[in-house]
Amino acid sequence: MNIIDLSYLDTIAAETSLFGGASLAITAEALASGSNSLTLTDTNTLVRTVPSGKVTIGKGKGSAIATGDDPYANVSYWAAGFDKIIVKEGAKQGKSYASDALRIIALDLPNH
Protein backbone atom coordinates (compact mmCIF):
# COMPACT_ATOMS: atom_id res chain seq x y z
CA MET A 1 0.00 0.00 0.00
CA ASN A 2 1.33 3.42 -0.95
CA ILE A 3 0.15 6.58 0.75
CA ILE A 4 0.93 9.51 -1.46
CA ASP A 5 -0.76 12.57 0.04
CA LEU A 6 0.14 13.26 3.70
CA SER A 7 -0.24 17.02 3.51
CA TYR A 8 -3.26 16.94 5.82
CA LEU A 9 -1.16 15.62 8.75
CA ASP A 10 0.37 18.01 11.28
CA THR A 11 3.88 17.75 12.64
CA ILE A 12 4.28 17.82 16.42
CA ALA A 13 7.54 19.56 17.26
CA ALA A 14 7.43 19.21 21.06
CA GLU A 15 6.32 16.66 23.59
CA THR A 16 2.77 17.21 24.72
CA SER A 17 1.02 15.47 27.56
CA LEU A 18 -2.09 13.91 26.11
CA PHE A 19 -3.32 11.96 29.12
CA GLY A 20 -2.56 12.06 32.81
CA GLY A 21 -3.99 10.75 35.98
CA ALA A 22 -3.45 9.35 39.43
CA SER A 23 -4.78 6.24 41.17
CA LEU A 24 -4.95 5.17 44.80
CA ALA A 25 -6.11 1.85 46.27
CA ILE A 26 -6.14 0.42 49.79
CA THR A 27 -6.64 -3.23 50.70
CA ALA A 28 -7.29 -4.69 54.15
CA GLU A 29 -7.12 -8.32 55.29
CA ALA A 30 -8.07 -9.88 58.63
CA LEU A 31 -7.96 -13.59 59.46
CA ALA A 32 -8.52 -15.56 62.67
CA SER A 33 -9.58 -19.08 63.58
CA GLY A 34 -11.34 -20.65 66.54
CA SER A 35 -14.88 -20.71 67.88
CA ASN A 36 -14.67 -17.17 69.32
CA SER A 37 -13.02 -15.44 66.36
CA LEU A 38 -13.94 -12.03 65.00
CA THR A 39 -12.59 -10.07 62.02
CA LEU A 40 -13.30 -6.59 60.72
CA THR A 41 -11.89 -4.58 57.80
CA ASP A 42 -12.70 -1.13 56.49
CA THR A 43 -11.21 0.96 53.66
CA ASN A 44 -12.02 4.35 52.19
CA THR A 45 -10.30 6.24 49.36
CA LEU A 46 -10.96 9.51 47.57
CA VAL A 47 -9.07 10.99 44.62
CA ARG A 48 -10.13 14.37 43.27
CA THR A 49 -8.73 17.21 41.24
CA VAL A 50 -9.16 20.67 42.73
CA PRO A 51 -11.42 23.03 40.76
CA SER A 52 -8.47 24.86 39.20
CA GLY A 53 -7.49 21.54 37.63
CA LYS A 54 -3.85 21.86 38.61
CA VAL A 55 -3.50 19.61 41.67
CA THR A 56 -4.88 16.12 42.26
CA ILE A 57 -5.27 15.03 45.89
CA GLY A 58 -5.67 11.45 47.05
CA LYS A 59 -6.71 10.54 50.59
CA GLY A 60 -7.33 7.16 52.10
CA LYS A 61 -7.53 5.13 55.26
CA GLY A 62 -7.85 1.49 56.08
CA SER A 63 -8.08 -0.71 59.15
CA ALA A 64 -8.06 -4.42 59.92
CA ILE A 65 -8.76 -6.14 63.24
CA ALA A 66 -8.69 -9.85 64.07
CA THR A 67 -9.30 -11.66 67.37
CA GLY A 68 -9.11 -15.38 67.99
CA ASP A 69 -6.55 -18.11 67.38
CA ASP A 70 -3.68 -17.29 64.98
CA PRO A 71 -4.86 -13.71 64.27
CA TYR A 72 -3.56 -11.84 61.22
CA ALA A 73 -4.30 -8.24 60.17
CA ASN A 74 -2.74 -6.28 57.32
CA VAL A 75 -3.49 -3.04 55.47
CA SER A 76 -1.58 -2.08 52.32
CA TYR A 77 -1.81 0.57 49.63
CA TRP A 78 -1.02 1.03 45.95
CA ALA A 79 -0.49 4.46 44.38
CA ALA A 80 0.43 5.58 40.86
CA GLY A 81 0.86 8.99 39.26
CA PHE A 82 1.46 10.96 42.45
CA ASP A 83 4.49 13.21 43.08
CA LYS A 84 4.38 13.13 46.90
CA ILE A 85 2.98 10.44 49.20
CA ILE A 86 2.73 10.58 53.01
CA VAL A 87 1.84 7.35 54.82
CA LYS A 88 1.26 6.73 58.53
CA GLU A 89 0.79 3.15 59.65
CA GLY A 90 0.45 1.47 63.03
CA ALA A 91 0.20 -2.24 63.79
CA LYS A 92 -0.20 -4.18 67.04
CA GLN A 93 -0.19 -7.89 67.71
CA GLY A 94 -0.80 -10.05 70.77
CA LYS A 95 -1.45 -13.71 71.44
CA SER A 96 -5.14 -13.49 70.53
CA TYR A 97 -5.44 -10.22 68.59
CA ALA A 98 -3.90 -8.34 65.66
CA SER A 99 -4.65 -4.89 64.28
CA ASP A 100 -3.30 -2.67 61.54
CA ALA A 101 -4.30 0.84 60.47
CA LEU A 102 -3.09 3.08 57.66
CA ARG A 103 -3.67 6.69 56.56
CA ILE A 104 -2.36 8.14 53.31
CA ILE A 105 -2.29 11.55 51.65
CA ALA A 106 -0.96 11.81 48.09
CA LEU A 107 -0.43 14.86 45.84
CA ASP A 108 -0.02 15.07 42.09
CA LEU A 109 1.46 18.51 41.46
CA PRO A 110 1.41 20.37 38.13
CA ASN A 111 4.48 19.91 35.95
CA HIS A 112 5.88 23.19 34.69
GROMACS .gro file of N, CA and C in nm:
model
  336
    1MET      N    1   0.084  -0.116   0.000
    1MET     CA    2   0.000   0.000   0.000
    1MET      C    3   0.090   0.123   0.000
    2ASN      N    4   0.061   0.216  -0.086
    2ASN     CA    5   0.133   0.342  -0.095
    2ASN      C    6   0.041   0.457  -0.055
    3ILE      N    7   0.090   0.538   0.037
    3ILE     CA    8   0.015   0.658   0.075
    3ILE      C    9   0.090   0.775   0.016
    4ILE      N   10   0.025   0.846  -0.071
    4ILE     CA   11   0.093   0.951  -0.146
    4ILE      C   12   0.074   1.088  -0.083
    5ASP      N   13  -0.047   1.122  -0.043
    5ASP     CA   14  -0.076   1.257   0.004
    5ASP      C   15  -0.087   1.260   0.156
    6LEU      N   16   0.016   1.311   0.225
    6LEU     CA   17   0.014   1.326   0.370
    6LEU      C   18   0.011   1.472   0.411
    7SER      N   19  -0.026   1.559   0.322
    7SER     CA   20  -0.024   1.702   0.351
    7SER      C   21  -0.125   1.742   0.459
    8TYR      N   22  -0.226   1.661   0.482
    8TYR     CA   23  -0.326   1.694   0.582
    8TYR      C   24  -0.280   1.662   0.725
    9LEU      N   25  -0.167   1.594   0.742
    9LEU     CA   26  -0.116   1.562   0.875
    9LEU      C   27  -0.034   1.677   0.930
   10ASP      N   28  -0.042   1.698   1.061
   10ASP     CA   29   0.037   1.801   1.128
   10ASP      C   30   0.161   1.739   1.189
   11THR      N   31   0.266   1.818   1.199
   11THR     CA   32   0.388   1.775   1.264
   11THR      C   33   0.388   1.828   1.407
   12ILE      N   34   0.418   1.740   1.502
   12ILE     CA   35   0.428   1.782   1.642
   12ILE      C   36   0.575   1.801   1.673
   13ALA      N   37   0.613   1.924   1.706
   13ALA     CA   38   0.754   1.956   1.726
   13ALA      C   39   0.798   1.938   1.871
   14ALA      N   40   0.707   1.932   1.965
   14ALA     CA   41   0.743   1.921   2.106
   14ALA      C   42   0.659   1.814   2.172
   15GLU      N   43   0.709   1.764   2.284
   15GLU     CA   44   0.632   1.666   2.359
   15GLU      C   45   0.512   1.734   2.423
   16THR      N   46   0.399   1.669   2.414
   16THR     CA   47   0.277   1.721   2.472
   16THR      C   48   0.211   1.612   2.553
   17SER      N   49   0.172   1.644   2.673
   17SER     CA   50   0.102   1.547   2.756
   17SER      C   51  -0.041   1.534   2.705
   18LEU      N   52  -0.076   1.415   2.664
   18LEU     CA   53  -0.209   1.391   2.611
   18LEU      C   54  -0.303   1.334   2.716
   19PHE      N   55  -0.248   1.261   2.812
   19PHE     CA   56  -0.332   1.196   2.912
   19PHE      C   57  -0.255   1.188   3.043
   20GLY      N   58  -0.320   1.216   3.150
   20GLY     CA   59  -0.256   1.206   3.281
   20GLY      C   60  -0.357   1.160   3.383
   21GLY      N   61  -0.307   1.118   3.495
   21GLY     CA   62  -0.399   1.075   3.598
   21GLY      C   63  -0.326   1.018   3.717
   22ALA      N   64  -0.401   0.991   3.821
   22ALA     CA   65  -0.345   0.935   3.943
   22ALA      C   66  -0.446   0.836   4.000
   23SER      N   67  -0.393   0.728   4.059
   23SER     CA   68  -0.478   0.624   4.117
   23SER      C   69  -0.431   0.590   4.257
   24LEU      N   70  -0.525   0.554   4.342
   24LEU     CA   71  -0.495   0.517   4.480
   24LEU      C   72  -0.588   0.403   4.520
   25ALA      N   73  -0.531   0.299   4.580
   25ALA     CA   74  -0.611   0.185   4.627
   25ALA      C   75  -0.559   0.140   4.763
   26ILE      N   76  -0.649   0.095   4.847
   26ILE     CA   77  -0.614   0.042   4.979
   26ILE      C   78  -0.683  -0.093   4.995
   27THR      N   79  -0.607  -0.192   5.043
   27THR     CA   80  -0.664  -0.323   5.070
   27THR      C   81  -0.642  -0.357   5.217
   28ALA      N   82  -0.738  -0.429   5.275
   28ALA     CA   83  -0.729  -0.469   5.415
   28ALA      C   84  -0.765  -0.617   5.426
   29GLU      N   85  -0.688  -0.690   5.507
   29GLU     CA   86  -0.712  -0.832   5.529
   29GLU      C   87  -0.713  -0.859   5.679
   30ALA      N   88  -0.803  -0.945   5.723
   30ALA     CA   89  -0.807  -0.988   5.863
   30ALA      C   90  -0.848  -1.135   5.866
   31LEU      N   91  -0.769  -1.216   5.935
   31LEU     CA   92  -0.796  -1.359   5.946
   31LEU      C   93  -0.781  -1.404   6.091
   32ALA      N   94  -0.865  -1.495   6.134
   32ALA     CA   95  -0.852  -1.556   6.267
   32ALA      C   96  -0.929  -1.688   6.265
   33SER      N   97  -0.888  -1.780   6.349
   33SER     CA   98  -0.958  -1.908   6.358
   33SER      C   99  -1.005  -1.930   6.501
   34GLY      N  100  -1.083  -2.035   6.521
   34GLY     CA  101  -1.134  -2.065   6.654
   34GLY      C  102  -1.282  -2.035   6.665
   35SER      N  103  -1.343  -2.087   6.772
   35SER     CA  104  -1.488  -2.071   6.788
   35SER      C  105  -1.528  -1.929   6.830
   36ASN      N  106  -1.438  -1.854   6.890
   36ASN     CA  107  -1.467  -1.717   6.932
   36ASN      C  108  -1.388  -1.616   6.850
   37SER      N  109  -1.380  -1.636   6.720
   37SER     CA  110  -1.302  -1.544   6.636
   37SER      C  111  -1.390  -1.432   6.582
   38LEU      N  112  -1.325  -1.320   6.555
   38LEU     CA  113  -1.394  -1.203   6.500
   38LEU      C  114  -1.296  -1.129   6.410
   39THR      N  115  -1.342  -1.087   6.293
   39THR     CA  116  -1.259  -1.007   6.202
   39THR      C  117  -1.338  -0.888   6.151
   40LEU      N  118  -1.267  -0.781   6.123
   40LEU     CA  119  -1.330  -0.659   6.072
   40LEU      C  120  -1.230  -0.586   5.984
   41THR      N  121  -1.273  -0.542   5.867
   41THR     CA  122  -1.189  -0.458   5.780
   41THR      C  123  -1.271  -0.341   5.730
   42ASP      N  124  -1.204  -0.232   5.702
   42ASP     CA  125  -1.270  -0.113   5.649
   42ASP      C  126  -1.169  -0.033   5.568
   43THR      N  127  -1.207   0.010   5.448
   43THR     CA  128  -1.121   0.096   5.366
   43THR      C  129  -1.204   0.208   5.307
   44ASN      N  130  -1.136   0.320   5.279
   44ASN     CA  131  -1.202   0.435   5.219
   44ASN      C  132  -1.097   0.514   5.142
   45THR      N  133  -1.122   0.543   5.016
   45THR     CA  134  -1.030   0.624   4.936
   45THR      C  135  -1.108   0.731   4.860
   46LEU      N  136  -1.040   0.842   4.834
   46LEU     CA  137  -1.096   0.951   4.757
   46LEU      C  138  -0.984   1.016   4.678
   47VAL      N  139  -1.002   1.028   4.547
   47VAL     CA  140  -0.907   1.099   4.462
   47VAL      C  141  -0.986   1.204   4.387
   48ARG      N  142  -0.941   1.330   4.398
   48ARG     CA  143  -1.013   1.437   4.327
   48ARG      C  144  -0.914   1.542   4.280
   49THR      N  145  -0.951   1.610   4.175
   49THR     CA  146  -0.873   1.721   4.124
   49THR      C  147  -0.940   1.850   4.171
   50VAL      N  148  -0.859   1.941   4.224
   50VAL     CA  149  -0.916   2.067   4.273
   50VAL      C  150  -0.977   2.144   4.156
   51PRO      N  151  -1.072   2.233   4.184
   51PRO     CA  152  -1.142   2.303   4.076
   51PRO      C  153  -1.053   2.373   3.974
   52SER      N  154  -0.936   2.420   4.016
   52SER     CA  155  -0.847   2.486   3.920
   52SER      C  156  -0.789   2.387   3.821
   53GLY      N  157  -0.798   2.258   3.853
   53GLY     CA  158  -0.749   2.154   3.763
   53GLY      C  159  -0.600   2.133   3.765
   54LYS      N  160  -0.531   2.194   3.860
   54LYS     CA  161  -0.385   2.186   3.861
   54LYS      C  162  -0.329   2.085   3.959
   55VAL      N  163  -0.401   2.052   4.064
   55VAL     CA  164  -0.350   1.961   4.167
   55VAL      C  165  -0.452   1.849   4.188
   56THR      N  166  -0.404   1.726   4.193
   56THR     CA  167  -0.488   1.612   4.226
   56THR      C  168  -0.449   1.565   4.366
   57ILE      N  169  -0.549   1.545   4.450
   57ILE     CA  170  -0.527   1.503   4.589
   57ILE      C  171  -0.591   1.366   4.610
   58GLY      N  172  -0.515   1.277   4.668
   58GLY     CA  173  -0.567   1.145   4.705
   58GLY      C  174  -0.560   1.128   4.856
   59LYS      N  175  -0.667   1.080   4.915
   59LYS     CA  176  -0.671   1.054   5.059
   59LYS      C  177  -0.729   0.915   5.079
   60GLY      N  178  -0.678   0.847   5.181
   60GLY     CA  179  -0.733   0.716   5.210
   60GLY      C  180  -0.701   0.671   5.350
   61LYS      N  181  -0.780   0.574   5.397
   61LYS     CA  182  -0.753   0.513   5.526
   61LYS      C  183  -0.806   0.370   5.521
   62GLY      N  184  -0.743   0.287   5.601
   62GLY     CA  185  -0.785   0.149   5.608
   62GLY      C  186  -0.754   0.093   5.745
   63SER      N  187  -0.833  -0.006   5.787
   63SER     CA  188  -0.808  -0.071   5.915
   63SER      C  189  -0.847  -0.218   5.905
   64ALA      N  190  -0.778  -0.299   5.984
   64ALA     CA  191  -0.806  -0.442   5.992
   64ALA      C  192  -0.786  -0.486   6.136
   65ILE      N  193  -0.881  -0.564   6.187
   65ILE     CA  194  -0.876  -0.614   6.324
   65ILE      C  195  -0.914  -0.762   6.322
   66ALA      N  196  -0.838  -0.843   6.396
   66ALA     CA  197  -0.869  -0.985   6.407
   66ALA      C  198  -0.849  -1.029   6.551
   67THR      N  199  -0.944  -1.106   6.604
   67THR     CA  200  -0.930  -1.166   6.737
   67THR      C  201  -0.962  -1.314   6.726
   68GLY      N  202  -0.892  -1.393   6.802
   68GLY     CA  203  -0.911  -1.538   6.799
   68GLY      C  204  -0.777  -1.608   6.796
   69ASP      N  205  -0.778  -1.733   6.750
   69ASP     CA  206  -0.655  -1.811   6.738
   69ASP      C  207  -0.583  -1.772   6.609
   70ASP      N  208  -0.452  -1.763   6.613
   70ASP     CA  209  -0.368  -1.729   6.498
   70ASP      C  210  -0.418  -1.604   6.424
   71PRO      N  211  -0.432  -1.491   6.492
   71PRO     CA  212  -0.486  -1.371   6.427
   71PRO      C  213  -0.385  -1.310   6.330
   72TYR      N  214  -0.438  -1.252   6.222
   72TYR     CA  215  -0.356  -1.184   6.122
   72TYR      C  216  -0.434  -1.063   6.073
   73ALA      N  217  -0.368  -0.947   6.068
   73ALA     CA  218  -0.430  -0.824   6.017
   73ALA      C  219  -0.326  -0.748   5.936
   74ASN      N  220  -0.366  -0.701   5.819
   74ASN     CA  221  -0.274  -0.628   5.732
   74ASN      C  222  -0.351  -0.527   5.648
   75VAL      N  223  -0.295  -0.408   5.635
   75VAL     CA  224  -0.349  -0.304   5.547
   75VAL      C  225  -0.235  -0.259   5.457
   76SER      N  226  -0.261  -0.253   5.327
   76SER     CA  227  -0.158  -0.208   5.232
   76SER      C  228  -0.219  -0.112   5.131
   77TYR      N  229  -0.133  -0.040   5.061
   77TYR     CA  230  -0.181   0.057   4.963
   77TYR      C  231  -0.104   0.042   4.833
   78TRP      N  232  -0.164   0.096   4.727
   78TRP     CA  233  -0.102   0.103   4.595
   78TRP      C  234  -0.133   0.243   4.541
   79ALA      N  235  -0.030   0.311   4.492
   79ALA     CA  236  -0.049   0.446   4.438
   79ALA      C  237   0.031   0.461   4.309
   80ALA      N  238  -0.026   0.532   4.213
   80ALA     CA  239   0.043   0.558   4.086
   80ALA      C  240   0.009   0.698   4.038
   81GLY      N  241   0.108   0.767   3.984
   81GLY     CA  242   0.086   0.899   3.926
   81GLY      C  243   0.096   1.015   4.023
   82PHE      N  244   0.134   0.990   4.146
   82PHE     CA  245   0.146   1.096   4.245
   82PHE      C  246   0.292   1.139   4.260
   83ASP      N  247   0.314   1.268   4.288
   83ASP     CA  248   0.449   1.321   4.308
   83ASP      C  249   0.494   1.309   4.452
   84LYS      N  250   0.403   1.319   4.547
   84LYS     CA  251   0.438   1.313   4.690
   84LYS      C  252   0.336   1.227   4.762
   85ILE      N  253   0.385   1.134   4.845
   85ILE     CA  254   0.298   1.044   4.920
   85ILE      C  255   0.342   1.043   5.066
   86ILE      N  256   0.246   1.063   5.157
   86ILE     CA  257   0.273   1.058   5.301
   86ILE      C  258   0.187   0.946   5.359
   87VAL      N  259   0.253   0.851   5.427
   87VAL     CA  260   0.184   0.735   5.482
   87VAL      C  261   0.214   0.725   5.631
   88LYS      N  262   0.110   0.701   5.710
   88LYS     CA  263   0.126   0.673   5.853
   88LYS      C  264   0.058   0.539   5.879
   89GLU      N  265   0.133   0.448   5.940
   89GLU     CA  266   0.079   0.315   5.965
   89GLU      C  267   0.114   0.271   6.106
   90GLY      N  268   0.022   0.201   6.170
   90GLY     CA  269   0.045   0.147   6.303
   90GLY      C  270  -0.013   0.007   6.313
   91ALA      N  271   0.065  -0.086   6.364
   91ALA     CA  272   0.020  -0.224   6.379
   91ALA      C  273   0.050  -0.273   6.520
   92LYS      N  274  -0.039  -0.357   6.572
   92LYS     CA  275  -0.020  -0.418   6.704
   92LYS      C  276  -0.058  -0.565   6.693
   93GLN      N  277   0.011  -0.647   6.771
   93GLN     CA  278  -0.019  -0.789   6.771
   93GLN      C  279   0.002  -0.847   6.910
   94GLY      N  280  -0.090  -0.932   6.951
   94GLY     CA  281  -0.080  -1.005   7.077
   94GLY      C  282  -0.108  -1.152   7.052
   95LYS      N  283  -0.121  -1.227   7.159
   95LYS     CA  284  -0.145  -1.371   7.144
   95LYS      C  285  -0.279  -1.400   7.077
   96SER      N  286  -0.381  -1.321   7.109
   96SER     CA  287  -0.514  -1.349   7.053
   96SER      C  288  -0.573  -1.233   6.973
   97TYR      N  289  -0.492  -1.133   6.939
   97TYR     CA  290  -0.544  -1.022   6.859
   97TYR      C  291  -0.435  -0.968   6.766
   98ALA      N  292  -0.480  -0.904   6.659
   98ALA     CA  293  -0.390  -0.834   6.566
   98ALA      C  294  -0.468  -0.717   6.508
   99SER      N  295  -0.400  -0.605   6.490
   99SER     CA  296  -0.465  -0.489   6.428
   99SER      C  297  -0.363  -0.414   6.344
  100ASP      N  298  -0.413  -0.349   6.241
  100ASP     CA  299  -0.330  -0.267   6.154
  100ASP      C  300  -0.416  -0.152   6.104
  101ALA      N  301  -0.358  -0.034   6.096
  101ALA     CA  302  -0.430   0.084   6.047
  101ALA      C  303  -0.335   0.168   5.962
  102LEU      N  304  -0.389   0.231   5.860
  102LEU     CA  305  -0.309   0.308   5.766
  102LEU      C  306  -0.385   0.433   5.723
  103ARG      N  307  -0.313   0.544   5.712
  103ARG     CA  308  -0.367   0.669   5.656
  103ARG      C  309  -0.270   0.717   5.550
  104ILE      N  310  -0.322   0.768   5.440
  104ILE     CA  311  -0.236   0.814   5.331
  104ILE      C  312  -0.291   0.944   5.273
  105ILE      N  313  -0.198   1.032   5.239
  105ILE     CA  314  -0.229   1.155   5.165
  105ILE      C  315  -0.130   1.159   5.048
  106ALA      N  316  -0.181   1.179   4.928
  106ALA     CA  317  -0.096   1.181   4.809
  106ALA      C  318  -0.129   1.304   4.725
  107LEU      N  319  -0.026   1.365   4.667
  107LEU     CA  320  -0.043   1.486   4.584
  107LEU      C  321   0.019   1.465   4.447
  108ASP      N  322  -0.054   1.502   4.345
  108ASP     CA  323  -0.002   1.507   4.209
  108ASP      C  324   0.005   1.655   4.171
  109LEU      N  325   0.125   1.709   4.170
  109LEU     CA  326   0.146   1.851   4.146
  109LEU      C  327   0.159   1.880   3.997
  110PRO      N  328   0.128   2.003   3.955
  110PRO     CA  329   0.141   2.037   3.813
  110PRO      C  330   0.287   2.036   3.770
  111ASN      N  331   0.312   1.988   3.651
  111ASN     CA  332   0.448   1.991   3.595
  111ASN      C  333   0.463   2.117   3.511
  112HIS      N  334   0.566   2.193   3.542
  112HIS     CA  335   0.588   2.319   3.469
  112HIS      C  336   0.684   2.297   3.357
   0.00000   0.00000   0.00000
